[in-house]
Coordinates of C-alpha atoms in Angstrom, one line a residue:
M300 CA -40.7 72.3 19.1
V301 CA -38.8 74.3 16.5
S302 CA -35.8 72.0 16.9
T303 CA -38.1 68.7 16.6
F304 CA -39.7 70.1 13.8
S305 CA -36.4 71.0 12.1
R306 CA -35.1 67.6 12.8
Y307 CA -38.3 66.5 10.9
M308 CA -37.8 68.8 8.0
T309 CA -34.1 67.6 7.5
R310 CA -35.3 63.8 7.4
K311 CA -38.1 64.7 5.0
F312 CA -35.9 67.2 2.8
L313 CA -32.9 64.5 2.5
A314 CA -35.3 61.7 1.6
A315 CA -37.0 63.3 -0.9
V316 CA -33.8 65.0 -2.6
G317 CA -31.9 61.6 -2.0
G318 CA -34.4 59.6 -3.6
T319 CA -34.6 61.9 -6.6
F320 CA -30.9 61.7 -7.0
L321 CA -30.7 57.9 -6.7
G322 CA -33.6 57.6 -9.1
T323 CA -31.9 59.4 -11.5
F324 CA -28.6 58.0 -11.2
G325 CA -30.5 54.4 -11.5
L326 CA -32.1 55.5 -14.5
V327 CA -29.2 56.9 -16.2
L328 CA -27.2 53.8 -15.0
I329 CA -29.4 51.4 -17.0
V330 CA -29.7 53.6 -20.0
D331 CA -25.9 54.1 -20.4
F332 CA -25.1 50.2 -19.6
V333 CA -27.8 49.2 -22.5
E334 CA -25.9 52.1 -24.8
Q335 CA -22.5 50.7 -24.0
L336 CA -23.5 46.9 -24.5
R337 CA -24.7 47.8 -28.0
R338 CA -21.5 49.5 -28.8
V339 CA -19.7 46.6 -27.7
E340 CA -21.6 44.3 -30.1
D341 CA -21.0 46.7 -32.9
A342 CA -17.4 46.8 -32.4
T343 CA -15.7 44.3 -30.5
R344 CA -16.8 41.7 -27.6
A345 CA -15.9 42.6 -24.2
P346 CA -16.8 40.9 -20.8
T347 CA -19.8 42.1 -19.5
H348 CA -18.5 43.2 -16.0
L349 CA -15.9 45.7 -17.8
V350 CA -19.0 47.1 -19.5
A351 CA -20.6 47.6 -16.4
L352 CA -17.8 48.9 -14.7
L353 CA -17.2 51.6 -17.5
T354 CA -20.6 52.6 -16.9
V355 CA -20.3 53.0 -13.3
Y356 CA -17.6 55.3 -14.2
R357 CA -19.1 57.3 -16.9
V358 CA -22.5 58.2 -14.9
P359 CA -21.2 60.2 -12.1
A360 CA -19.8 63.1 -14.3
F361 CA -23.5 62.9 -16.0
I362 CA -25.2 63.1 -12.7
E363 CA -23.3 66.0 -11.9
I364 CA -24.9 68.3 -14.5
V365 CA -28.6 67.2 -13.2
L366 CA -27.8 67.8 -9.5
P367 CA -29.3 70.9 -9.3
F368 CA -32.7 69.5 -11.0
A369 CA -32.6 66.6 -8.4
V370 CA -32.7 69.6 -5.7
L371 CA -35.4 71.5 -7.2
V372 CA -37.6 68.3 -8.0
G373 CA -36.8 67.0 -4.4
A374 CA -37.5 70.4 -2.7
M375 CA -40.9 70.2 -4.6
L376 CA -42.1 66.7 -3.4
C377 CA -41.0 67.5 -0.2
F378 CA -43.1 70.6 0.4
L379 CA -45.6 69.2 -1.9
G380 CA -46.0 66.1 0.6
L381 CA -46.2 68.4 3.9
S382 CA -48.8 70.4 2.2
R383 CA -51.2 67.8 1.1
K384 CA -50.7 65.9 4.6
L385 CA -51.6 69.3 6.0
E386 CA -48.4 69.2 8.1
L387 CA -47.5 72.6 6.9
V388 CA -51.0 73.7 8.4
V389 CA -50.3 72.4 11.7
A390 CA -46.6 74.1 11.5
R391 CA -48.3 77.5 10.9
A392 CA -51.1 76.9 13.7
A393 CA -48.0 76.4 16.1
G394 CA -46.6 79.6 15.3
L395 CA -44.0 78.6 12.8
S396 CA -43.2 80.8 9.8
A397 CA -42.1 79.6 6.4
W398 CA -38.8 80.9 7.2
Q399 CA -38.4 78.7 10.1
F400 CA -39.3 75.6 8.4
L401 CA -37.4 76.2 5.6
T402 CA -34.4 76.9 7.2
P403 CA -33.3 73.2 7.4
P404 CA -33.6 72.7 3.7
V405 CA -31.7 76.0 3.0
V406 CA -28.9 75.0 5.3
L407 CA -28.8 71.4 3.7
A408 CA -28.6 72.6 0.4
L409 CA -25.6 74.7 1.3
L410 CA -24.0 71.7 2.6
L411 CA -24.9 69.5 -0.5
G412 CA -23.2 72.3 -2.7
V413 CA -20.2 72.3 -0.6
F414 CA -19.9 68.5 -1.0
A415 CA -20.6 68.4 -4.5
A416 CA -17.7 70.9 -5.1
A417 CA -15.2 69.8 -2.7
I418 CA -15.9 66.1 -2.7
Y419 CA -18.1 64.8 -5.7
N420 CA -16.8 66.4 -8.2
P421 CA -13.0 65.3 -7.8
V422 CA -14.4 61.9 -7.7
A423 CA -16.6 62.4 -10.8
S424 CA -13.4 63.8 -12.4
D425 CA -11.5 60.7 -11.4
F426 CA -14.0 58.4 -12.7
R427 CA -14.3 60.2 -16.0
E428 CA -10.6 59.5 -16.2
R429 CA -10.8 56.0 -15.8
S430 CA -13.6 55.7 -18.2
F431 CA -11.6 57.2 -21.0
K432 CA -8.8 54.5 -20.2
L433 CA -11.2 51.7 -19.9
E434 CA -13.2 52.6 -22.9
S435 CA -10.1 52.7 -24.8
D436 CA -9.0 49.4 -24.0
L437 CA -12.4 48.3 -24.4
F438 CA -13.0 49.6 -28.3
G439 CA -9.1 49.6 -29.2
R440 CA -9.0 52.9 -30.0
A441 CA -8.7 56.4 -28.6
V442 CA -11.9 58.0 -27.3
F443 CA -13.2 61.4 -28.5
V444 CA -12.2 63.2 -25.5
D445 CA -8.4 62.2 -26.4
Q446 CA -8.7 63.7 -29.7
R447 CA -10.0 67.3 -30.4
T448 CA -10.5 68.9 -33.7
N449 CA -9.8 72.5 -35.1
F450 CA -7.6 73.0 -31.8
W451 CA -6.0 76.2 -31.2
L452 CA -3.0 77.0 -29.3
R453 CA -0.8 80.6 -28.7
Q454 CA 2.7 80.0 -27.4
A455 CA 5.5 82.2 -26.6
T456 CA 8.8 81.8 -28.3
P457 CA 12.4 83.2 -27.8
D458 CA 11.9 85.8 -30.6
G459 CA 8.3 86.6 -30.4
Q460 CA 5.1 84.4 -30.4
A461 CA 3.2 82.0 -32.6
V462 CA -0.5 81.0 -33.1
I463 CA -0.8 77.2 -34.0
N464 CA -3.8 75.8 -35.2
A465 CA -4.2 72.0 -35.9
A466 CA -7.0 70.2 -37.7
S467 CA -6.8 67.4 -35.0
A468 CA -4.8 66.8 -31.8
T469 CA -4.0 63.7 -29.9
E470 CA -1.8 62.3 -26.8
R471 CA -3.0 65.3 -24.9
G472 CA -2.2 67.9 -27.4
Q473 CA 1.8 66.8 -28.1
R474 CA 0.7 65.3 -31.5
L475 CA -0.8 67.7 -33.9
T476 CA -1.8 66.8 -37.8
G477 CA -2.7 69.5 -40.3
V478 CA -0.5 72.3 -38.7
S479 CA -1.0 75.9 -40.1
A480 CA 1.2 78.4 -37.4
L481 CA 1.4 82.2 -37.8
V482 CA 4.7 83.4 -36.3
Y483 CA 5.2 86.8 -34.7
G484 CA 8.2 88.8 -34.1
A485 CA 9.2 90.3 -30.8
D486 CA 7.6 93.7 -31.7
G487 CA 4.1 92.1 -32.9
T488 CA 5.0 92.1 -36.5
F489 CA 4.2 89.0 -38.8
K490 CA 7.2 87.1 -39.7
E491 CA 6.0 83.9 -41.5
R492 CA 3.6 81.3 -41.9
I493 CA 4.0 77.7 -41.7
D494 CA 2.2 74.7 -43.0
A495 CA 2.9 71.3 -42.0
E496 CA 1.3 67.6 -42.0
G497 CA 1.7 67.1 -38.4
A498 CA 3.9 68.1 -35.5
D499 CA 5.2 66.4 -32.5
L500 CA 6.4 68.3 -29.0
G501 CA 9.8 68.1 -28.0
D502 CA 11.9 69.6 -25.7
G503 CA 11.5 73.3 -26.1
F504 CA 10.4 72.9 -29.9
W505 CA 7.6 71.5 -32.3
L506 CA 9.0 69.3 -34.7
L507 CA 7.1 69.7 -37.7
R508 CA 7.0 67.2 -40.6
K509 CA 6.8 67.9 -44.3
A510 CA 6.4 71.7 -43.6
V511 CA 6.2 74.5 -45.9
V512 CA 7.4 77.9 -44.4
T513 CA 6.5 81.2 -46.1
P514 CA 8.4 84.3 -44.8
V515 CA 6.8 88.0 -45.5
G516 CA 7.7 89.1 -49.2
A517 CA 9.7 85.5 -50.2
E518 CA 9.2 82.3 -51.8
P519 CA 7.8 79.2 -49.8
V520 CA 10.5 76.9 -48.6
R521 CA 9.9 73.2 -48.1
H522 CA 11.3 71.3 -45.5
E523 CA 11.2 67.9 -44.5
T524 CA 11.5 68.4 -40.9
Y525 CA 11.4 71.9 -39.5
R526 CA 11.6 73.0 -35.6
L527 CA 9.6 75.7 -34.3
A528 CA 10.8 76.9 -31.1
T529 CA 8.6 77.1 -27.9
R530 CA 8.5 77.7 -24.4
L531 CA 5.4 75.6 -23.9
T532 CA 5.9 72.1 -21.7
A533 CA 4.1 68.8 -21.9
E534 CA 2.1 69.7 -18.7
Q535 CA 1.3 73.5 -20.3
V536 CA 0.0 71.9 -23.6
R537 CA -2.1 69.3 -21.6
Q538 CA -3.7 72.3 -19.7
S539 CA -4.6 74.0 -22.9
F540 CA -5.8 70.6 -24.3
V541 CA -8.4 69.2 -21.7
M542 CA -11.6 70.6 -21.2
P543 CA -12.6 72.3 -17.9
E544 CA -14.8 69.6 -16.8
Q545 CA -12.1 66.9 -16.9
V546 CA -10.2 68.8 -14.0
S547 CA -11.4 68.5 -10.3
F548 CA -12.1 71.2 -8.0
W549 CA -8.7 71.2 -6.0
E550 CA -6.8 71.0 -9.3
L551 CA -8.6 73.9 -11.2
P552 CA -6.4 76.8 -9.3
Q553 CA -3.4 75.2 -10.0
F554 CA -4.2 74.9 -13.9
I555 CA -5.4 78.7 -13.7
E556 CA -1.9 80.0 -12.5
L557 CA -0.2 77.6 -14.9
A558 CA -2.2 79.0 -18.3
R559 CA -1.7 82.7 -16.6
R560 CA 2.2 82.1 -16.7
S561 CA 2.1 80.5 -19.7
G562 CA 0.1 83.3 -21.6
L563 CA -2.7 80.6 -22.6
P564 CA -6.4 81.6 -21.9
T565 CA -7.7 81.0 -18.7
A566 CA -11.4 82.3 -19.0
R567 CA -12.7 78.4 -19.3
F568 CA -11.0 77.3 -16.2
E569 CA -11.5 80.1 -14.5
L570 CA -15.4 79.9 -15.3
Q571 CA -15.8 76.3 -14.2
Y572 CA -13.9 77.2 -10.9
Q573 CA -16.1 80.2 -10.1
L574 CA -19.4 77.5 -11.3
L575 CA -18.3 75.2 -8.6
L576 CA -17.8 77.9 -5.8
A577 CA -21.2 79.2 -6.7
R578 CA -22.9 75.3 -6.6
P579 CA -24.0 76.1 -2.6
L580 CA -25.8 79.4 -3.9
L581 CA -27.2 77.4 -7.1
L582 CA -28.6 74.8 -5.0
V583 CA -30.2 77.3 -2.4
A584 CA -31.7 79.3 -5.3
M585 CA -33.4 75.7 -6.4
V586 CA -35.0 75.3 -2.8
L587 CA -36.4 78.6 -2.7
V588 CA -37.9 78.2 -6.3
A589 CA -39.6 74.9 -5.3
A590 CA -40.7 76.7 -2.1
A591 CA -42.2 79.5 -3.8
A592 CA -43.9 77.2 -6.4
S593 CA -44.9 74.7 -3.7
L594 CA -45.7 76.3 -0.1
R595 CA -49.2 76.5 -0.7
F596 CA -52.5 74.4 0.8
A597 CA -53.3 71.6 -1.2
R598 CA -56.7 71.8 -0.8
L599 CA -56.6 75.1 -2.8
G600 CA -56.1 73.0 -5.7
G601 CA -54.1 73.9 -8.8
L602 CA -51.4 71.5 -7.9
G603 CA -50.6 70.8 -11.4
K604 CA -50.0 74.3 -12.5
T605 CA -48.2 74.8 -9.3
I606 CA -45.8 71.9 -10.0
L607 CA -45.4 73.1 -13.8
G608 CA -44.5 76.4 -12.9
G609 CA -41.7 75.3 -10.5
V610 CA -40.5 73.0 -13.2
V611 CA -40.3 75.9 -15.7
A612 CA -39.0 78.3 -13.5
G613 CA -35.9 75.6 -12.5
F614 CA -35.6 75.3 -16.4
L615 CA -35.2 79.0 -17.0
L616 CA -32.6 79.3 -14.2
Y617 CA -31.0 76.5 -16.1
V618 CA -31.1 78.4 -19.4
G619 CA -29.8 81.4 -17.8
S620 CA -26.8 79.7 -16.3
E621 CA -26.0 78.1 -19.9
L622 CA -26.3 81.5 -21.4
A623 CA -24.0 83.1 -18.9
G624 CA -21.3 80.6 -19.2
N625 CA -21.4 80.8 -22.8
L626 CA -20.7 84.6 -22.4
G627 CA -18.2 83.7 -19.7
R628 CA -16.2 81.3 -22.1
S629 CA -16.6 83.9 -25.1
N630 CA -14.7 86.7 -22.6
L631 CA -17.5 88.6 -23.3
V632 CA -18.5 88.8 -19.4
P633 CA -15.9 88.2 -16.4
P634 CA -16.2 84.8 -15.5
V635 CA -17.0 85.8 -11.7
L636 CA -19.8 87.5 -13.1
A637 CA -21.0 84.6 -15.3
A638 CA -20.9 82.2 -12.6
W639 CA -22.6 84.1 -9.9
S640 CA -25.3 86.2 -11.4
P641 CA -27.6 83.3 -12.5
A642 CA -27.3 81.4 -8.7
F643 CA -27.8 85.0 -7.2
I644 CA -30.7 86.3 -9.3
G645 CA -32.5 82.8 -8.8
A646 CA -32.0 83.1 -5.2
L647 CA -33.1 86.6 -5.0
M648 CA -36.3 86.0 -7.1
G649 CA -37.3 83.1 -4.9
F650 CA -36.6 85.1 -2.0
M651 CA -39.0 87.8 -3.0
V652 CA -41.8 85.6 -4.1
L653 CA -41.6 84.0 -0.6
L654 CA -41.5 87.4 0.9
K655 CA -44.7 88.2 -0.7
L656 CA -46.6 85.3 0.0
E657 CA -45.4 84.8 3.5
D658 CA -45.5 88.7 4.7
G659 CA -47.7 90.4 2.1

């Protein structure tokens, strides 16, 4: 009986979560397709099939963000449907506890989390890269992700280190404009400031154009071109330039190790990696929150308040995750703690509420 009911719960849960996910995917697809058509009309005409392909490339990365909410809403729909049809009453009368009919959804949430991190995330990252290239071809200009403003870079030099700031950076950080560099010696003392109109990354140096070099205690010196030594390679600069969301799950450990060897900050990439590792636990937390808000008899009434309570609880969990993520990106808390604590707290709170409802 337990095996039969487990299979039934598995089908119900997959149908509810899959329907919610596909519905969200279709809605975002339509909205983004209309928006891209408007952009094409405003900029330059392009074949409709290319605009549709661009939309298909863009949507998976957006949907990855709302996946926990799809699990939350799908789980609530599943549990409310079972309660409304009195199937949960029958299951309880047959001797099944809440923990027994919650086991299939929890296991499925774990598997969905593993799938989302190990398979869906790399596919979404690859599609995102393709969307950047296709968007650049369609609109005849670099898209915003290929251009960063207020770009900061810390580098090691043969004689010390330098901190570089650029008003904008393109070509994956290898071309800078509006450059200011603070150069320090090997002992950490400040040596000079360099201001330049632009800079290009060469083999072992930055080639600065129309640079003004101001050493400590000396007058500024103007140079048409000036070389600032660096140990950074093009791959290392790209690692500092790209956003963590652009890197797939399997490439993140390599990026983290490369940044650590280069002396670049790794908190953003470590946080993204830990967030993906914690994705299964976060989905389990969403299932437990949905169960805590939905496992009650429909005839007792108050379903509207129940649904609202579940949505609010999921939203608070999302806000907590974002707040912890910002603290992790700012190096105020360790990335591991910032990534895992919201999912762990959410799962623990859902478990405690269910424990009180089920066992008193």
